[in-house]
Amino acid sequence: MQMVLPARPRRVCVITSNRSDWSKLRPVVVKLLQDPLVEVHVVAVGSHVLQEFGRTVTEVRNYFPRLIEVSTTIAGDTVSAMVDSVGFGIIKISAALQQIKPDCCVIHGDRFEAFSAAIAANLLNVAVAHIEGGELSGTVDGYLRHAVTKLSHIHLACSADAAHRIRAMGERSDYIHTTGCPSYERLIAMESAAWDQHDMRERFPMLSKDEGFILALMHPCVTDEKRTVDDYDCLLQALFTLKKRTVYLYPNVDPGNKRMIQVLHKYQKACKDWQNWLEVVTHVAPEQFALLMRDANVMVGNSSAGIRETCVFGTPTLNIGWRQMGRLQPKNVTTFEEPETQAVIEWIMKNMESRFPPSYEFGNGESSVLIAETISKVDLAECKTKKFSEFQYLVPQPPLPKVRTSPVKSTTRMLRVLGVITARGGSKAIPGKNIIDLGGKPLIHYTVEAALSSELLDRCILSTDCPNIARVAREDGCEVPFIRPAELAQDASSHMDCIRHAINMMAEQENYEADYVMILQPTSPFRTGKDIDNAIGMIIESSCDAVVSVTKSSASLTKTFYVDEDSGEMNPYALSVPAQEYIRRQDTPSVYAENGAIFVQRVSSILNPCWARCGSLFSEDTKAYIMPNDRSLDIDEPYDLELARLLIAHRREQANVEILETPTTALKLKP
Ligand code: UDP
């Protein structure tokens, strides 16, 4: 088929307001410039064009000489000046957009300039693509970020967690893309770059690797100027006490910035030899900043670079105050929400010689390709039709018609719970266990039946490596969208890897993104559809990360022992209780054992790299769904199977007796 080219290239306008968002927009602009189907425009606003903030527009011009420069900042270091700048920004950005007439505007982050741009673009009927929506910022920035999300049509989220929040705000799933953060390309490229590759020696002649240095960057926190200045004072006091080699970057343009600079000048005035150890700079290019983060012994302050970027290099980072409150915090970051000078000094001293293993919390270095491709290809007319989702779970719904297959039950459903039946072929204790006969049906039949009778599972799929199991489950009405690779079906394979594989396959093959995923093992034949719905209700209502089914254990912890099978030697499991001390069974606390019937987890936590590393099905925020013993049998050994067969035979017998004994009036109700 011949490709039909559009009548004219798509006109895309990237709006950048400061060095921070340019460092993320730059790789996207570079990629867009390589696309023949896109005509790129760049508008530089905010602190880019201000002399006192280093006129970083010059750097933008190196990449895009034809840029339009727009002054949007109303002078004044106050919040009211910031409000005026929002209004002024709408007027000025609107004028630039009317000149360019773009089809799509690309903005980034949570700054008020992005907010002005989003309003102007919307009212001019221009589609808005927003990078880095759905994240949490500790201050009013967070409200602006979420407001920009609501004013945007294409969402380019940096993490699965952020994408989840955007969905929770009612945005259309088909326009939410988890792309990772575009700054990771630069960071990953700098991992092995030589120090002098980006003029570092000329720019920082006093820095030497042997002596080591501190990197400090602290911005105003606009909601509480006094506290910002107090925290800042505390940091400066620590730095001026230690007098270690320090590269110090000026705070950004936000209100409070002038007061902060005054405090810095006060310390400089009082210290005669500050020039010997302190290097104050307004701005450094993104590559240089990455090298500073890489080679600094520690980073201190409250910048987002500390929270999101230093982890790539494993640099110990001290995050001061509450500007980054609520954000994902990699292992190399320590936060002092209410800092004290002495504690800051001690932290710096302790961490100057330490290092963390590198970690990549926000991407794999391919984000700008994904972002540019999406912007180039997305249907711009269709994405502007916002379709809002309803919280169907929280209000009683008329029963859905029962079907034997499990198609998507509703496209307007806000939360999607994907059931994954996990069944591998090579079971050892009972060969062919998952499809072995139990009361005239294959074992897996009972789990498929329970899943299909659930009101709240959106879809139920099977993940198996075995064509036989796939065939049997399919006959029962279960979806089998893929065959699990053999390496994920070994004795040592983890459930977590298998679930992650299922989530990724559904996203890749069907563009299907679930909010929760429920593991259903075929070895629990007595769990019901109601159990499934109860556990889903529990995770949604309590907003916890995971719900796991348990049952009361008949064993008492105080009467449980480790036994050496060879020697017969026994030791109490609960070591705090002496073995010989007699405690009545009724007096010991109840203990509950996981019964294997239900594990339901938030997808964003499964995909969260911090959790992924530990590979566990549990988190600190896991709740127990208690099931009675008679629905908790987990078939592991031949004895369990025998018991299950007896139970099924017994229950059928009981049911027959009940039907025979039911009064005839009740029987009349049945046709
Ligand atoms: N950055 C830069 N040069 C600098 C300071 C920061 O290129 O002199 C980059 C940094 O790597 C990060 C972004 O700008 O990608 C955000 O900067 P910062 O953390 O200062 O801003 P925040 O997001 O906290 O407002």
Short mmCIF file of N, CA and C and ligand atoms in Angstrom, two decimals, residues 18-24 26 56 59 108 110-111 132 141 145 181 183 186-187 203 217-220 249-252 254 281-290 292-293 299 302-309 323-324 327, ligand 1:
data_model
loop_
_atom_site.label_atom_id
_atom_site.label_comp_id
_atom_site.label_asym_id
_atom_site.label_seq_id
_atom_site.Cartn_x
_atom_site.Cartn_y
_atom_site.Cartn_z
N ASN A 18 12.69 27.72 30.96
CA ASN A 18 13.92 27.91 31.75
C ASN A 18 14.89 26.76 31.47
N ARG A 19 16.06 26.84 32.09
CA ARG A 19 17.09 25.83 31.81
C ARG A 19 16.61 24.44 32.20
N SER A 20 15.78 24.41 33.26
CA SER A 20 15.34 23.12 33.76
C SER A 20 14.54 22.38 32.69
N ASP A 21 13.50 23.05 32.13
CA ASP A 21 12.71 22.27 31.17
C ASP A 21 13.41 22.17 29.82
N TRP A 22 14.29 23.11 29.50
CA TRP A 22 15.03 22.98 28.24
C TRP A 22 15.90 21.72 28.26
N SER A 23 16.45 21.39 29.43
CA SER A 23 17.30 20.20 29.49
C SER A 23 16.50 18.95 29.13
N LYS A 24 15.17 18.99 29.31
CA LYS A 24 14.34 17.84 28.94
C LYS A 24 13.73 17.99 27.55
N ARG A 26 15.09 19.69 25.06
CA ARG A 26 16.12 19.73 24.02
C ARG A 26 16.22 18.41 23.22
N THR A 56 19.62 32.05 29.33
CA THR A 56 19.82 30.69 28.80
C THR A 56 19.21 30.51 27.42
N GLU A 59 21.56 29.40 24.78
CA GLU A 59 21.82 27.97 24.62
C GLU A 59 20.74 27.32 23.74
N HIS A 108 6.23 21.32 29.15
CA HIS A 108 6.81 20.38 30.09
C HIS A 108 6.59 20.85 31.54
N ASP A 110 5.76 21.60 35.62
CA ASP A 110 4.76 22.16 36.54
C ASP A 110 4.92 23.67 36.73
N ARG A 111 5.64 24.33 35.84
CA ARG A 111 5.88 25.75 36.06
C ARG A 111 4.68 26.59 35.61
N GLU A 132 5.87 14.98 31.51
CA GLU A 132 6.08 14.94 32.96
C GLU A 132 4.83 15.29 33.77
N ASP A 141 3.18 24.03 42.92
CA ASP A 141 3.59 23.50 41.61
C ASP A 141 2.78 22.26 41.26
N ARG A 145 0.73 21.54 37.94
CA ARG A 145 1.02 20.37 37.08
C ARG A 145 -0.28 19.63 36.73
N CYS A 181 11.78 9.72 31.29
CA CYS A 181 12.17 11.13 31.31
C CYS A 181 13.26 11.39 30.25
N SER A 183 15.54 13.49 30.06
CA SER A 183 16.89 13.88 30.51
C SER A 183 17.79 12.65 30.74
N ARG A 186 20.71 12.05 28.26
CA ARG A 186 21.93 12.83 28.51
C ARG A 186 22.70 12.24 29.69
N LEU A 187 21.97 11.87 30.73
CA LEU A 187 22.64 11.36 31.92
C LEU A 187 23.37 10.05 31.60
N ARG A 203 35.98 25.68 32.53
CA ARG A 203 34.88 26.28 33.30
C ARG A 203 35.13 26.18 34.81
N LEU A 217 22.56 23.12 45.23
CA LEU A 217 21.55 23.82 44.42
C LEU A 217 20.23 23.83 45.18
N MET A 218 19.82 25.05 45.58
CA MET A 218 18.58 25.14 46.36
C MET A 218 17.69 26.23 45.75
N HIS A 219 16.42 25.87 45.50
CA HIS A 219 15.48 26.80 44.89
C HIS A 219 14.47 27.29 45.93
N PRO A 220 13.81 28.44 45.65
CA PRO A 220 12.76 28.89 46.57
C PRO A 220 11.59 27.92 46.57
N LEU A 249 25.15 26.63 42.75
CA LEU A 249 24.35 27.21 41.67
C LEU A 249 23.27 28.13 42.21
N TYR A 250 23.04 29.24 41.53
CA TYR A 250 22.01 30.19 41.95
C TYR A 250 20.62 29.56 41.92
N PRO A 251 19.75 30.03 42.85
CA PRO A 251 18.36 29.54 42.80
C PRO A 251 17.63 30.04 41.56
N ASN A 252 16.52 29.36 41.21
CA ASN A 252 15.77 29.78 40.00
C ASN A 252 14.97 31.05 40.26
N ASP A 254 11.93 31.85 40.87
CA ASP A 254 10.70 31.90 41.66
C ASP A 254 10.77 32.91 42.80
N VAL A 281 27.95 29.95 40.56
CA VAL A 281 27.64 30.10 39.13
C VAL A 281 26.13 30.25 38.95
N THR A 282 25.73 31.00 37.92
CA THR A 282 24.29 31.17 37.70
C THR A 282 23.71 29.95 36.97
N HIS A 283 24.48 29.41 36.05
CA HIS A 283 23.93 28.31 35.26
C HIS A 283 25.06 27.56 34.58
N VAL A 284 24.93 26.26 34.42
CA VAL A 284 25.87 25.51 33.58
C VAL A 284 25.07 24.69 32.57
N ALA A 285 25.69 24.40 31.44
CA ALA A 285 24.99 23.64 30.39
C ALA A 285 24.63 22.25 30.92
N PRO A 286 23.56 21.66 30.37
CA PRO A 286 23.10 20.37 30.89
C PRO A 286 24.18 19.29 30.97
N GLU A 287 25.05 19.18 29.95
CA GLU A 287 26.10 18.14 30.00
C GLU A 287 27.06 18.42 31.14
N GLN A 288 27.40 19.71 31.30
CA GLN A 288 28.32 20.07 32.39
C GLN A 288 27.67 19.78 33.74
N PHE A 289 26.38 20.07 33.81
CA PHE A 289 25.69 19.82 35.08
C PHE A 289 25.68 18.31 35.39
N ALA A 290 25.48 17.51 34.34
CA ALA A 290 25.49 16.05 34.54
C ALA A 290 26.86 15.60 35.05
N LEU A 292 28.97 17.40 36.74
CA LEU A 292 29.10 17.84 38.14
C LEU A 292 28.38 16.86 39.07
N MET A 293 27.17 16.44 38.67
CA MET A 293 26.42 15.48 39.50
C MET A 293 27.18 14.16 39.60
N MET A 299 25.65 15.71 46.67
CA MET A 299 24.85 16.86 46.20
C MET A 299 23.92 17.24 47.33
N ASN A 302 17.57 21.26 47.17
CA ASN A 302 16.19 20.78 47.03
C ASN A 302 15.77 20.72 45.57
N SER A 303 16.73 20.54 44.67
CA SER A 303 16.38 20.58 43.25
C SER A 303 15.86 19.21 42.80
N SER A 304 15.08 19.24 41.73
CA SER A 304 14.54 17.97 41.23
C SER A 304 15.66 17.12 40.64
N ALA A 305 16.74 17.76 40.21
CA ALA A 305 17.87 16.98 39.70
C ALA A 305 18.40 16.05 40.80
N GLY A 306 18.40 16.53 42.03
CA GLY A 306 18.87 15.71 43.15
C GLY A 306 18.00 14.49 43.36
N ILE A 307 16.69 14.68 43.22
CA ILE A 307 15.74 13.59 43.46
C ILE A 307 15.68 12.60 42.30
N ARG A 308 15.79 13.13 41.06
CA ARG A 308 15.54 12.26 39.90
C ARG A 308 16.79 11.84 39.16
N GLU A 309 17.87 12.65 39.26
CA GLU A 309 18.97 12.42 38.31
C GLU A 309 20.25 11.86 38.94
N ARG A 323 10.22 20.91 49.44
CA ARG A 323 9.93 21.24 48.03
C ARG A 323 9.66 19.98 47.19
N GLN A 324 10.30 18.88 47.52
CA GLN A 324 10.13 17.65 46.73
C GLN A 324 9.25 16.63 47.44
N ARG A 327 7.50 12.92 46.39
CA ARG A 327 8.05 12.35 45.15
C ARG A 327 8.77 11.04 45.40
N1 UDP B 1 20.22 21.80 35.05
C1 UDP B 1 21.13 22.24 34.11
N2 UDP B 1 22.00 23.21 34.47
C2 UDP B 1 22.00 23.79 35.70
C3 UDP B 1 21.06 23.32 36.65
C4 UDP B 1 20.17 22.35 36.28
O1 UDP B 1 21.17 21.76 33.00
O2 UDP B 1 22.80 24.69 35.93
C5 UDP B 1 19.25 20.75 34.66
C6 UDP B 1 19.21 19.54 35.58
O3 UDP B 1 20.04 18.50 35.16
C7 UDP B 1 17.79 19.09 35.47
C8 UDP B 1 17.02 20.36 35.21
O4 UDP B 1 17.98 21.32 34.77
O5 UDP B 1 17.59 18.25 34.36
C9 UDP B 1 16.28 20.76 36.45
O6 UDP B 1 17.00 21.61 37.23
P1 UDP B 1 16.72 21.93 38.73
O7 UDP B 1 16.82 20.67 39.48
O8 UDP B 1 17.61 23.01 39.08
O9 UDP B 1 15.22 22.51 38.70
P2 UDP B 1 13.87 22.08 39.45
O10 UDP B 1 13.25 21.08 38.53
O11 UDP B 1 14.18 21.55 40.80
O12 UDP B 1 13.07 23.36 39.50
#
